[in-house]
Every structure is written in C-alpha cells, then in structure tokens.
Amino acid sequence: MRKNNLLIFIITVFLMNLASSMTIPVYPYLVLSLGIEMKVYGIIGTLTSLVNIALRLPFSTLIPVIGYFKSFALGISLLALSRIFFILTAMGVYTMLMFTIGYFLSSTRFSLVMTSRSSIMARLSPKTRRGLALGSIASIGTIASSIGPFIGSFIYESTGKSFIPVFLASALISLIVLVLLTPLMLNDLKGEGKEVEDFTTSFKSILKVLRYEKLRISLIVFMIDAFSWSLTFMYASIYLAQVIGATSMDLATLSFLSSIVGVFGFTLAGYASDKFKNRKIFLFISELFGIVYFLIYILARDLEPFYIASIMMGFVMSFWGPISTAYITERGEEISKDLIPIALGVRGFLTGLARAPGGMIGGFLYDISPILLFETALTLITFSSLLILFFVKE
C-alpha cells in the first residue's frame, strides 16, 4: 500500500472512532428516556446479537472476495444509518421500532468494522510486528474516542439536552469517512490464494480453522470470556447515570480516562507482546484488571472510585484488544494467510454466539439488583482468567 493510501486509512479510522464515540455520553439517557425495563432492553440486545451471528461468518468469508476496504466502508455505512434511526427515535417516530433498528445497525457495524480493520492491518504487517501494528491502529482510534465524548456532551448540553444534534453530527462525520475511503475502494486489497475463488470454497475454509487445535481451544476460552463481559456491557453506563447520578460530562470524562490509557496502552502492550513473544500472559493480565474493575462497581457508592474503574477498563482494553486479535491472526496464518479474515470471522461468530444471551440475562439480573449483576460478572471473569492461564497455547 502506498504511503498516501495508508495515511487516508489512518484518517478514516480516526474519524470513524470520533463519530461513533460522540454518542457515548448521551446514549444511556436515550435508553432511559424510553422508559423501558432493563430486561426489555436486554432482549433487544440478545435478538440483535442472534441476527448478527447469522451475518458474521458469511461476511468474514467474503472480505477477501469483495475487497477489504469495501468491507470496511460497509461497516461505516451502517454506522451512519444507525444514527439516522436514533434521530427518529428521539423525534418520537415509532420510538421502539426505530430504536431497535438503530441498535441493530450500530451493533452490526461494530463487528464488520473491527473484522475488516484487523484484516487490513494483518495483511499489511509482518507477523513479527503484528501486535505493534494492531496496537498502533487501535491507539489512533482511541485518541479519537477520547475526544468524541466531550464533543458529544458539549453539543448535548449546549442544545438543551437534545439528542438529535449529537446523532446528526455523528452521521455527517460517518459520511465524510465514506467519501475519503473512495480511492482505497477503487484500488482495493483482495485475497491471493485459492481459498477466495468462490463463496463455497471460502465457507469450507471455516472447517480448516476449527480443526486447528490451538485455535479451537482458544476460541472456546474466548467464548467464556465474551459471555462474562456481555452480562454488563449494556448496563454499566446506565448504572452510572441511573444509580450513581453521573451527568453526560461525567460519562465523557470516564470514557476519556479509559481512552487515554488505551492511547498509550494499545501500542505499548502490542509492542511488549511482540517482544516477549507470549500473548496469553497479556490476556491474563487484562482479566486481572477486569477483576479490579468489577470490584469497584460492587463496592463504590459515589462517583469518584469509578474514575479508577475507568482507568482499569483502559488497561483491560489495552491488554486484550490488539493482543487477542494478533493471537488469532497468527494462528490463522499458521494455516494460510488468506484465512486470517476467516479466523477473525470465526472468532467473531463464536464470541457473538456467547454474548447473545448476555444482554437478556444481564437485564433480568439488573432488574433484580445491579450489584448482583456485577457480582456474577466478577465470578465469571475470575474463572475465565484461570482458563486463559492454563489452556490457551502459543
């Protein structure tokens, strides 16, 4: 890839993260404005996950066929569309229907963007420096994610706590990203091997991934971890807004703390894991930070300790995100380089399958007691950390 094209891709990653993160501090208030029980919200999340699961594997097998940048652009398009439906939700137009569609599109775009972005970086980086490459692109995105919430909160507060301008700004930036991606889509990356000759051949490659023992065992462990985190994913910020009393600016600040740790942590952790040539110890450390994070949610009763929790979450993301992705791409590359996106897609499919019931179960637990929800997650994360330490193989 020419340097100019790489620069364009970096800019699009930055702007995409800026657009998506702008809505973070106002989204919990949009959910609360619906006046629904958390179990209903959780059911929406679970049904959305089930549909995403059906789409994820076919998409990952087609990335080398239709093009890596076109696949990335598809995810950005879904981001822009989701914001339109959230605007219609805020306007009171078939509120629950528009919200459900918006939630589905936003959730779907995340998996498409992450799979295609990781596949692009894996194609462009040597195996010996893949953790650093994936960490660096994650850091760039995280810089944007540290700024976006403050912009979103400022727009929200300065427009009389209106959701519409925030989601509109997010949609417009997403459209700018699509325009910038045009030259990359015209000169797209595609697969090189026989695995991408047609859809049937690509789909059969999934079996190659699942037959590889290192990948198969690791994917099972990753599924358990994904379920553990999925219990609270939809409810942490809602808990802060509803129970702790956090404002939109408080939520932006908490998001900033996580992001600023990630800015440095993604690259440094990726570099360190390349240097020490051991990914799983970093994944284990990530879980230890997660244990501290959930302990704070269980014990804290005012806002201040959650600043520490947000820093812990920054370390969780830094030690997990690019390193777990590097681990999967390396195991996939041990089979075939063209199987990297398929290996990532299989991980996305299986972890998505594991996450699917998490939203619904988490909603029921939250309605019983938010603290019970976080205690359950803490127990599972502790168990998951031990599985990583003893069963994941390099």
Tab-separated table of C-alpha atoms in Angstrom:
chain	number	residue	atom	x	y	z
A	1	MET	CA	0.000	0.000	0.000
A	2	ARG	CA	1.332	3.438	-0.885
A	3	LYS	CA	2.035	5.829	1.990
A	4	ASN	CA	-0.719	8.193	0.845
A	5	ASN	CA	-3.280	5.398	0.974
A	6	LEU	CA	-2.073	4.332	4.419
A	7	LEU	CA	-2.439	7.924	5.602
A	8	ILE	CA	-6.007	8.035	4.237
A	9	PHE	CA	-6.845	4.807	6.046
A	10	ILE	CA	-5.444	6.151	9.330
A	11	ILE	CA	-7.526	9.334	8.932
A	12	THR	CA	-10.684	7.305	8.267
A	13	VAL	CA	-10.070	5.158	11.357
A	14	PHE	CA	-9.647	8.332	13.420
A	15	LEU	CA	-12.816	9.956	12.088
A	16	MET	CA	-14.840	6.757	12.359
A	17	ASN	CA	-13.959	6.454	16.046
A	18	LEU	CA	-14.705	10.137	16.554
A	19	ALA	CA	-18.160	9.702	15.005
A	20	SER	CA	-19.031	6.585	16.970
A	21	SER	CA	-17.748	7.860	20.328
A	22	MET	CA	-19.601	11.187	20.197
A	23	THR	CA	-22.805	9.478	21.282
A	24	ILE	CA	-21.297	7.589	24.269
A	25	PRO	CA	-22.207	10.129	26.996
A	26	VAL	CA	-25.775	10.683	25.746
A	27	TYR	CA	-26.765	7.154	24.715
A	28	PRO	CA	-27.645	5.979	28.276
A	29	TYR	CA	-30.060	8.906	28.596
A	30	LEU	CA	-31.662	7.980	25.268
A	31	VAL	CA	-32.267	4.468	26.616
A	32	LEU	CA	-33.639	5.791	29.918
A	33	SER	CA	-35.932	8.205	28.022
A	34	LEU	CA	-37.676	5.171	26.520
A	35	GLY	CA	-38.961	4.266	29.987
A	36	ILE	CA	-38.445	0.531	29.489
A	37	GLU	CA	-37.340	-2.169	31.927
A	38	MET	CA	-33.774	-3.305	31.505
A	39	LYS	CA	-34.955	-6.842	30.716
A	40	VAL	CA	-36.726	-5.458	27.616
A	41	TYR	CA	-33.579	-3.591	26.624
A	42	GLY	CA	-31.615	-6.802	27.160
A	43	ILE	CA	-33.996	-8.812	24.977
A	44	ILE	CA	-33.452	-6.276	22.175
A	45	GLY	CA	-29.710	-6.780	22.594
A	46	THR	CA	-29.989	-10.562	22.546
A	47	LEU	CA	-32.233	-10.692	19.458
A	48	THR	CA	-29.872	-8.277	17.694
A	49	SER	CA	-26.920	-10.495	18.579
A	50	LEU	CA	-28.632	-13.560	17.136
A	51	VAL	CA	-29.198	-11.832	13.793
A	52	ASN	CA	-25.598	-10.579	13.802
A	53	ILE	CA	-24.363	-14.102	14.382
A	54	ALA	CA	-26.121	-15.281	11.218
A	55	LEU	CA	-24.429	-12.500	9.222
A	56	ARG	CA	-20.929	-12.507	10.675
A	57	LEU	CA	-19.420	-15.671	9.200
A	58	PRO	CA	-20.664	-15.103	5.627
A	59	PHE	CA	-19.276	-11.566	5.826
A	60	SER	CA	-15.841	-12.710	7.028
A	61	THR	CA	-15.577	-15.295	4.252
A	62	LEU	CA	-16.421	-12.651	1.645
A	63	ILE	CA	-13.933	-9.984	2.794
A	64	PRO	CA	-11.107	-11.320	0.549
A	65	VAL	CA	-13.585	-11.626	-2.339
A	66	ILE	CA	-15.358	-8.252	-2.290
A	67	GLY	CA	-12.350	-6.316	-1.003
A	68	TYR	CA	-11.026	-5.291	2.392
A	69	PHE	CA	-11.720	-1.564	2.103
A	70	LYS	CA	-15.174	-2.055	0.607
A	71	SER	CA	-15.968	-4.265	3.608
A	72	PHE	CA	-14.701	-1.552	5.938
A	73	ALA	CA	-16.850	1.030	4.126
A	74	LEU	CA	-19.923	-1.178	4.545
A	75	GLY	CA	-19.454	-1.026	8.307
A	76	ILE	CA	-19.159	2.788	8.180
A	77	SER	CA	-22.386	2.962	6.143
A	78	LEU	CA	-24.213	1.025	8.850
A	79	LEU	CA	-22.839	3.433	11.464
A	80	ALA	CA	-24.305	6.406	9.577
A	81	LEU	CA	-27.661	4.659	9.106
A	82	SER	CA	-27.882	3.719	12.789
A	83	ARG	CA	-27.571	7.394	13.730
A	84	ILE	CA	-30.482	8.264	11.457
A	85	PHE	CA	-32.698	5.748	13.217
A	86	PHE	CA	-31.627	7.033	16.633
A	87	ILE	CA	-32.613	10.533	15.468
A	88	LEU	CA	-36.051	9.197	14.528
A	89	THR	CA	-36.214	7.593	17.983
A	90	ALA	CA	-35.511	10.952	19.632
A	91	MET	CA	-38.188	12.548	17.434
A	92	GLY	CA	-40.769	10.079	18.753
A	93	VAL	CA	-41.369	8.361	15.397
A	94	TYR	CA	-42.366	4.737	16.137
A	95	THR	CA	-39.963	5.005	19.056
A	96	MET	CA	-39.293	1.379	19.961
A	97	LEU	CA	-39.151	0.201	16.344
A	98	MET	CA	-36.704	2.950	15.321
A	99	PHE	CA	-34.564	2.359	18.403
A	100	THR	CA	-34.418	-1.395	17.766
A	101	ILE	CA	-33.368	-0.881	14.128
A	102	GLY	CA	-30.785	1.705	15.153
A	103	TYR	CA	-29.402	-0.600	17.830
A	104	PHE	CA	-29.190	-3.481	15.353
A	105	LEU	CA	-27.351	-1.407	12.738
A	106	SER	CA	-24.943	0.042	15.298
A	107	SER	CA	-24.188	-3.387	16.712
A	108	THR	CA	-23.710	-4.936	13.264
A	109	ARG	CA	-21.372	-2.186	12.052
A	110	PHE	CA	-19.070	-2.755	15.038
A	111	SER	CA	-18.318	-6.363	14.112
A	112	LEU	CA	-17.947	-5.521	10.406
A	113	VAL	CA	-15.600	-2.607	11.066
A	114	MET	CA	-13.437	-4.450	13.580
A	115	THR	CA	-13.099	-7.594	11.440
A	116	SER	CA	-12.237	-5.692	8.255
A	117	ARG	CA	-9.926	-3.217	10.031
A	118	SER	CA	-7.980	-6.008	11.736
A	119	SER	CA	-7.808	-7.962	8.471
A	120	ILE	CA	-6.400	-4.916	6.664
A	121	MET	CA	-3.686	-4.389	9.275
A	122	ALA	CA	-2.866	-8.118	9.358
A	123	ARG	CA	-2.398	-8.077	5.558
A	124	LEU	CA	-0.125	-5.049	5.761
A	125	SER	CA	2.074	-6.062	8.707
A	126	PRO	CA	4.658	-8.833	9.171
A	127	LYS	CA	3.840	-11.478	11.750
A	128	THR	CA	6.755	-10.439	13.981
A	129	ARG	CA	5.350	-6.901	14.347
A	130	ARG	CA	1.632	-7.595	14.177
A	131	GLY	CA	0.914	-6.820	17.824
A	132	LEU	CA	2.576	-3.419	17.390
A	133	ALA	CA	0.706	-2.710	14.132
A	134	LEU	CA	-2.691	-3.656	15.560
A	135	GLY	CA	-1.917	-1.781	18.758
A	136	SER	CA	-0.890	1.343	16.843
A	137	ILE	CA	-4.065	1.498	14.744
A	138	ALA	CA	-6.111	0.860	17.891
A	139	SER	CA	-4.277	3.736	19.609
A	140	ILE	CA	-5.088	6.079	16.750
A	141	GLY	CA	-8.744	5.168	17.019
A	142	THR	CA	-8.611	5.560	20.771
A	143	ILE	CA	-7.239	9.101	20.520
A	144	ALA	CA	-10.395	9.972	18.606
A	145	SER	CA	-12.512	8.071	21.117
A	146	SER	CA	-11.051	10.171	23.928
A	147	ILE	CA	-12.155	13.395	22.185
A	148	GLY	CA	-15.539	12.349	20.777
A	149	PRO	CA	-17.457	12.022	24.069
A	150	PHE	CA	-16.560	15.583	25.102
A	151	ILE	CA	-17.771	16.903	21.744
A	152	GLY	CA	-20.985	14.902	22.081
A	153	SER	CA	-21.551	16.059	25.661
A	154	PHE	CA	-20.913	19.695	24.710
A	155	ILE	CA	-23.416	19.509	21.840
A	156	TYR	CA	-25.950	17.776	24.115
A	157	GLU	CA	-25.675	20.303	26.935
A	158	SER	CA	-25.483	23.392	24.701
A	159	THR	CA	-28.622	22.421	22.743
A	160	GLY	CA	-30.839	21.986	25.791
A	161	LYS	CA	-30.065	18.269	26.216
A	162	SER	CA	-31.278	17.384	22.743
A	163	PHE	CA	-30.247	14.019	21.307
A	164	ILE	CA	-30.821	14.955	17.673
A	165	PRO	CA	-27.805	17.284	17.070
A	166	VAL	CA	-25.420	14.740	18.607
A	167	PHE	CA	-26.550	11.838	16.437
A	168	LEU	CA	-26.759	14.088	13.373
A	169	ALA	CA	-23.135	15.201	13.819
A	170	SER	CA	-22.108	11.551	14.183
A	171	ALA	CA	-23.924	10.647	10.940
A	172	LEU	CA	-22.332	13.522	8.987
A	173	ILE	CA	-18.797	12.589	10.045
A	174	SER	CA	-19.505	8.985	9.026
A	175	LEU	CA	-20.490	10.179	5.550
A	176	ILE	CA	-17.219	12.125	5.295
A	177	VAL	CA	-15.355	8.903	6.090
A	178	LEU	CA	-17.107	7.152	3.199
A	179	VAL	CA	-16.006	9.889	0.807
A	180	LEU	CA	-12.393	9.598	1.996
A	181	LEU	CA	-12.458	5.817	1.523
A	182	THR	CA	-13.375	6.091	-2.180
A	183	PRO	CA	-9.791	5.991	-3.579
A	184	LEU	CA	-8.943	2.996	-1.386
A	185	MET	CA	-12.026	1.114	-2.551
A	186	LEU	CA	-11.071	1.779	-6.167
A	187	ASN	CA	-7.686	0.120	-5.565
A	188	ASP	CA	-8.801	-2.478	-3.037
A	189	LEU	CA	-6.921	-5.320	-1.352
A	190	LYS	CA	-8.197	-8.794	-2.180
A	191	GLY	CA	-7.230	-12.359	-1.340
A	192	GLU	CA	-4.312	-14.039	-3.032
A	193	GLY	CA	-4.921	-17.754	-2.649
A	194	LYS	CA	-7.277	-20.464	-3.767
A	195	GLU	CA	-9.378	-20.035	-0.612
A	196	VAL	CA	-11.064	-16.989	-2.160
A	197	GLU	CA	-12.019	-18.413	-5.533
A	198	ASP	CA	-15.722	-18.525	-4.653
A	199	PHE	CA	-18.048	-18.309	-1.678
A	200	THR	CA	-18.396	-22.083	-1.272
A	201	THR	CA	-14.629	-22.567	-1.119
A	202	SER	CA	-14.323	-19.707	1.369
A	203	PHE	CA	-17.060	-21.095	3.583
A	204	LYS	CA	-15.409	-24.514	3.656
A	205	SER	CA	-12.270	-22.811	4.956
A	206	ILE	CA	-14.094	-22.327	8.250
A	207	LEU	CA	-13.621	-26.045	8.900
A	208	LYS	CA	-9.865	-25.644	8.488
A	209	VAL	CA	-9.885	-23.046	11.228
A	210	LEU	CA	-11.954	-25.177	13.598
A	211	ARG	CA	-9.832	-28.288	13.043
A	212	TYR	CA	-6.683	-26.473	14.183
A	213	GLU	CA	-6.362	-27.441	17.860
A	214	LYS	CA	-4.690	-24.267	19.147
A	215	LEU	CA	-7.415	-22.140	17.601
A	216	ARG	CA	-10.252	-24.406	18.645
A	217	ILE	CA	-9.289	-24.474	22.331
A	218	SER	CA	-8.557	-20.747	22.441
A	219	LEU	CA	-11.860	-19.932	20.793
A	220	ILE	CA	-13.734	-21.878	23.480
A	221	VAL	CA	-11.925	-19.908	26.195
A	222	PHE	CA	-12.608	-16.636	24.365
A	223	MET	CA	-16.307	-17.553	24.230
A	224	ILE	CA	-16.452	-17.947	28.009
A	225	ASP	CA	-14.696	-14.613	28.437
A	226	ALA	CA	-17.052	-12.932	25.954
A	227	PHE	CA	-20.116	-14.163	27.826
A	228	SER	CA	-18.678	-12.911	31.105
A	229	TRP	CA	-18.240	-9.368	29.801
A	230	SER	CA	-21.512	-9.381	27.862
A	231	LEU	CA	-23.545	-9.505	31.063
A	232	THR	CA	-22.668	-5.913	31.966
A	233	PHE	CA	-21.778	-4.394	28.576
A	234	MET	CA	-25.192	-2.810	28.037
A	235	TYR	CA	-25.701	-1.684	31.617
A	236	ALA	CA	-22.503	-0.195	33.061
A	237	SER	CA	-23.105	3.356	31.779
A	238	ILE	CA	-26.842	3.115	32.509
A	239	TYR	CA	-25.983	2.146	36.111
A	240	LEU	CA	-23.735	5.195	36.391
A	241	ALA	CA	-26.429	7.508	35.026
A	242	GLN	CA	-29.388	5.982	36.868
A	243	VAL	CA	-27.960	4.874	40.230
A	244	ILE	CA	-24.730	6.831	40.774
A	245	GLY	CA	-26.134	10.019	39.214
A	246	ALA	CA	-23.422	10.674	36.639
A	247	THR	CA	-24.032	13.543	34.185
A	248	SER	CA	-23.236	13.399	30.468
A	249	MET	CA	-19.980	15.285	31.162
A	250	ASP	CA	-19.134	12.786	33.916
A	251	LEU	CA	-19.648	9.955	31.449
A	252	ALA	CA	-17.483	11.763	28.882
A	253	THR	CA	-14.719	12.149	31.487
A	254	LEU	CA	-14.915	8.481	32.466
A	255	SER	CA	-14.741	7.496	28.801
A	256	PHE	CA	-11.768	9.852	28.349
A	257	LEU	CA	-9.833	8.154	31.159
A	258	SER	CA	-10.321	4.726	29.582
A	259	SER	CA	-9.372	6.068	26.177
A	260	ILE	CA	-6.271	7.957	27.278
A	261	VAL	CA	-4.918	4.796	28.897
A	262	GLY	CA	-5.680	2.987	25.647
A	263	VAL	CA	-3.847	5.594	23.544
A	264	PHE	CA	-0.565	4.526	25.102
A	265	GLY	CA	-1.558	1.086	26.321
A	266	PHE	CA	-2.598	-0.396	22.960
A	267	THR	CA	0.742	0.348	21.319
A	268	LEU	CA	2.924	-0.430	24.336
A	269	ALA	CA	1.143	-3.686	25.153
A	270	GLY	CA	1.240	-4.713	21.492
A	271	TYR	CA	4.962	-3.931	21.296
A	272	ALA	CA	5.689	-5.758	24.542
A	273	SER	CA	3.768	-8.855	23.449
A	274	ASP	CA	5.759	-8.863	20.184
A	275	LYS	CA	8.983	-8.507	22.151
A	276	PHE	CA	8.265	-11.266	24.659
A	277	LYS	CA	6.555	-13.467	22.053
A	278	ASN	CA	3.910	-14.511	24.551
A	279	ARG	CA	0.374	-13.275	24.001
A	280	LYS	CA	-1.512	-15.220	26.643
A	281	ILE	CA	0.207	-13.659	29.671
A	282	PHE	CA	-1.040	-10.254	28.493
A	283	LEU	CA	-4.554	-11.634	28.096
A	284	PHE	CA	-4.344	-12.953	31.657
A	285	ILE	CA	-3.212	-9.539	32.938
A	286	SER	CA	-6.170	-7.984	31.125
A	287	GLU	CA	-8.522	-10.185	33.148
A	288	LEU	CA	-6.828	-9.155	36.403
A	289	PHE	CA	-7.583	-5.521	35.610
A	290	GLY	CA	-11.152	-6.628	34.877
A	291	ILE	CA	-11.438	-8.154	38.339
A	292	VAL	CA	-10.462	-4.818	39.937
A	293	TYR	CA	-12.939	-3.032	37.636
A	294	PHE	CA	-15.886	-5.143	38.790
A	295	LEU	CA	-14.863	-4.932	42.443
A	296	ILE	CA	-15.215	-1.148	42.215
A	297	TYR	CA	-18.702	-1.439	40.689
A	298	ILE	CA	-19.692	-3.746	43.537
A	299	LEU	CA	-18.238	-1.663	46.387
A	300	ALA	CA	-18.455	2.002	45.280
A	301	ARG	CA	-21.477	4.157	46.120
A	302	ASP	CA	-20.370	7.543	44.740
A	303	LEU	CA	-18.721	8.671	41.507
A	304	GLU	CA	-15.062	9.115	42.499
A	305	PRO	CA	-13.985	5.421	42.601
A	306	PHE	CA	-15.360	4.958	39.095
A	307	TYR	CA	-12.549	7.126	37.764
A	308	ILE	CA	-10.211	4.351	38.891
A	309	ALA	CA	-12.587	1.786	37.361
A	310	SER	CA	-12.369	3.613	34.029
A	311	ILE	CA	-8.576	3.505	34.169
A	312	MET	CA	-8.813	-0.215	34.866
A	313	MET	CA	-11.051	-0.616	31.826
A	314	GLY	CA	-8.434	1.195	29.751
A	315	PHE	CA	-5.901	-1.424	30.790
A	316	VAL	CA	-8.410	-4.216	30.114
A	317	MET	CA	-8.834	-2.976	26.536
A	318	SER	CA	-5.093	-2.339	26.053
A	319	PHE	CA	-4.049	-5.809	27.131
A	320	TRP	CA	-6.892	-7.607	25.363
A	321	GLY	CA	-7.946	-5.879	22.133
A	322	PRO	CA	-4.955	-5.890	19.736
A	323	ILE	CA	-3.226	-8.785	21.502
A	324	SER	CA	-6.145	-11.201	21.274
A	325	THR	CA	-6.559	-10.177	17.638
A	326	ALA	CA	-2.845	-10.702	16.969
A	327	TYR	CA	-3.095	-14.135	18.593
A	328	ILE	CA	-5.987	-15.181	16.342
A	329	THR	CA	-4.375	-13.817	13.157
A	330	GLU	CA	-1.121	-15.634	13.947
A	331	ARG	CA	-2.872	-18.940	14.498
A	332	GLY	CA	-4.863	-18.373	11.288
A	333	GLU	CA	-1.709	-17.534	9.361
A	334	GLU	CA	-0.169	-20.810	10.511
A	335	ILE	CA	-2.805	-22.418	8.274
A	336	SER	CA	-2.889	-19.846	5.427
A	337	LYS	CA	-2.517	-16.073	5.172
A	338	ASP	CA	-5.799	-15.848	3.249
A	339	LEU	CA	-7.532	-17.492	6.213
A	340	ILE	CA	-6.779	-14.549	8.525
A	341	PRO	CA	-10.152	-12.793	7.956
A	342	ILE	CA	-11.946	-16.137	8.212
A	343	ALA	CA	-10.206	-16.907	11.522
A	344	LEU	CA	-11.246	-13.471	12.759
A	345	GLY	CA	-14.753	-14.075	11.491
A	346	VAL	CA	-14.978	-17.430	13.261
A	347	ARG	CA	-13.864	-15.740	16.471
A	348	GLY	CA	-16.453	-13.011	15.928
A	349	PHE	CA	-19.152	-15.595	15.243
A	350	LEU	CA	-18.385	-17.757	18.270
A	351	THR	CA	-17.847	-14.887	20.709
A	352	GLY	CA	-21.005	-13.287	19.325
A	353	LEU	CA	-22.845	-16.540	19.974
A	354	ALA	CA	-21.530	-16.497	23.534
A	355	ARG	CA	-22.523	-12.856	24.028
A	356	ALA	CA	-26.026	-13.285	22.622
A	357	PRO	CA	-27.791	-14.341	25.831
A	358	GLY	CA	-25.693	-11.963	27.936
A	359	GLY	CA	-27.808	-8.893	27.245
A	360	MET	CA	-31.053	-10.614	28.225
A	361	ILE	CA	-29.607	-12.369	31.288
A	362	GLY	CA	-27.892	-9.158	32.337
A	363	GLY	CA	-31.165	-7.239	32.017
A	364	PHE	CA	-33.003	-9.660	34.277
A	365	LEU	CA	-30.174	-9.564	36.833
A	366	TYR	CA	-30.091	-5.745	36.695
A	367	ASP	CA	-33.822	-5.528	37.389
A	368	ILE	CA	-33.339	-7.838	40.411
A	369	SER	CA	-30.238	-5.993	41.651
A	370	PRO	CA	-27.487	-4.155	39.724
A	371	ILE	CA	-24.953	-5.313	42.323
A	372	LEU	CA	-25.943	-8.953	41.715
A	373	LEU	CA	-25.210	-8.384	38.023
A	374	PHE	CA	-21.674	-7.140	38.721
A	375	GLU	CA	-21.019	-9.906	41.271
A	376	THR	CA	-21.967	-12.525	38.686
A	377	ALA	CA	-19.655	-10.942	36.111
A	378	LEU	CA	-16.788	-10.820	38.627
A	379	THR	CA	-17.122	-14.549	39.363
A	380	LEU	CA	-17.088	-15.451	35.669
A	381	ILE	CA	-14.148	-13.173	34.829
A	382	THR	CA	-12.106	-14.785	37.620
A	383	PHE	CA	-12.885	-18.221	36.179
A	384	SER	CA	-12.057	-17.016	32.660
A	385	SER	CA	-8.649	-15.714	33.775
A	386	LEU	CA	-7.689	-19.180	35.030
A	387	LEU	CA	-8.783	-20.786	31.765
A	388	ILE	CA	-6.573	-18.387	29.808
A	389	LEU	CA	-3.592	-19.121	32.002
A	390	PHE	CA	-3.858	-22.905	31.762
A	391	PHE	CA	-5.473	-23.690	28.387
A	392	VAL	CA	-4.525	-21.040	25.807
A	393	LYS	CA	-1.451	-22.191	23.858
A	394	GLU	CA	1.024	-20.121	21.856
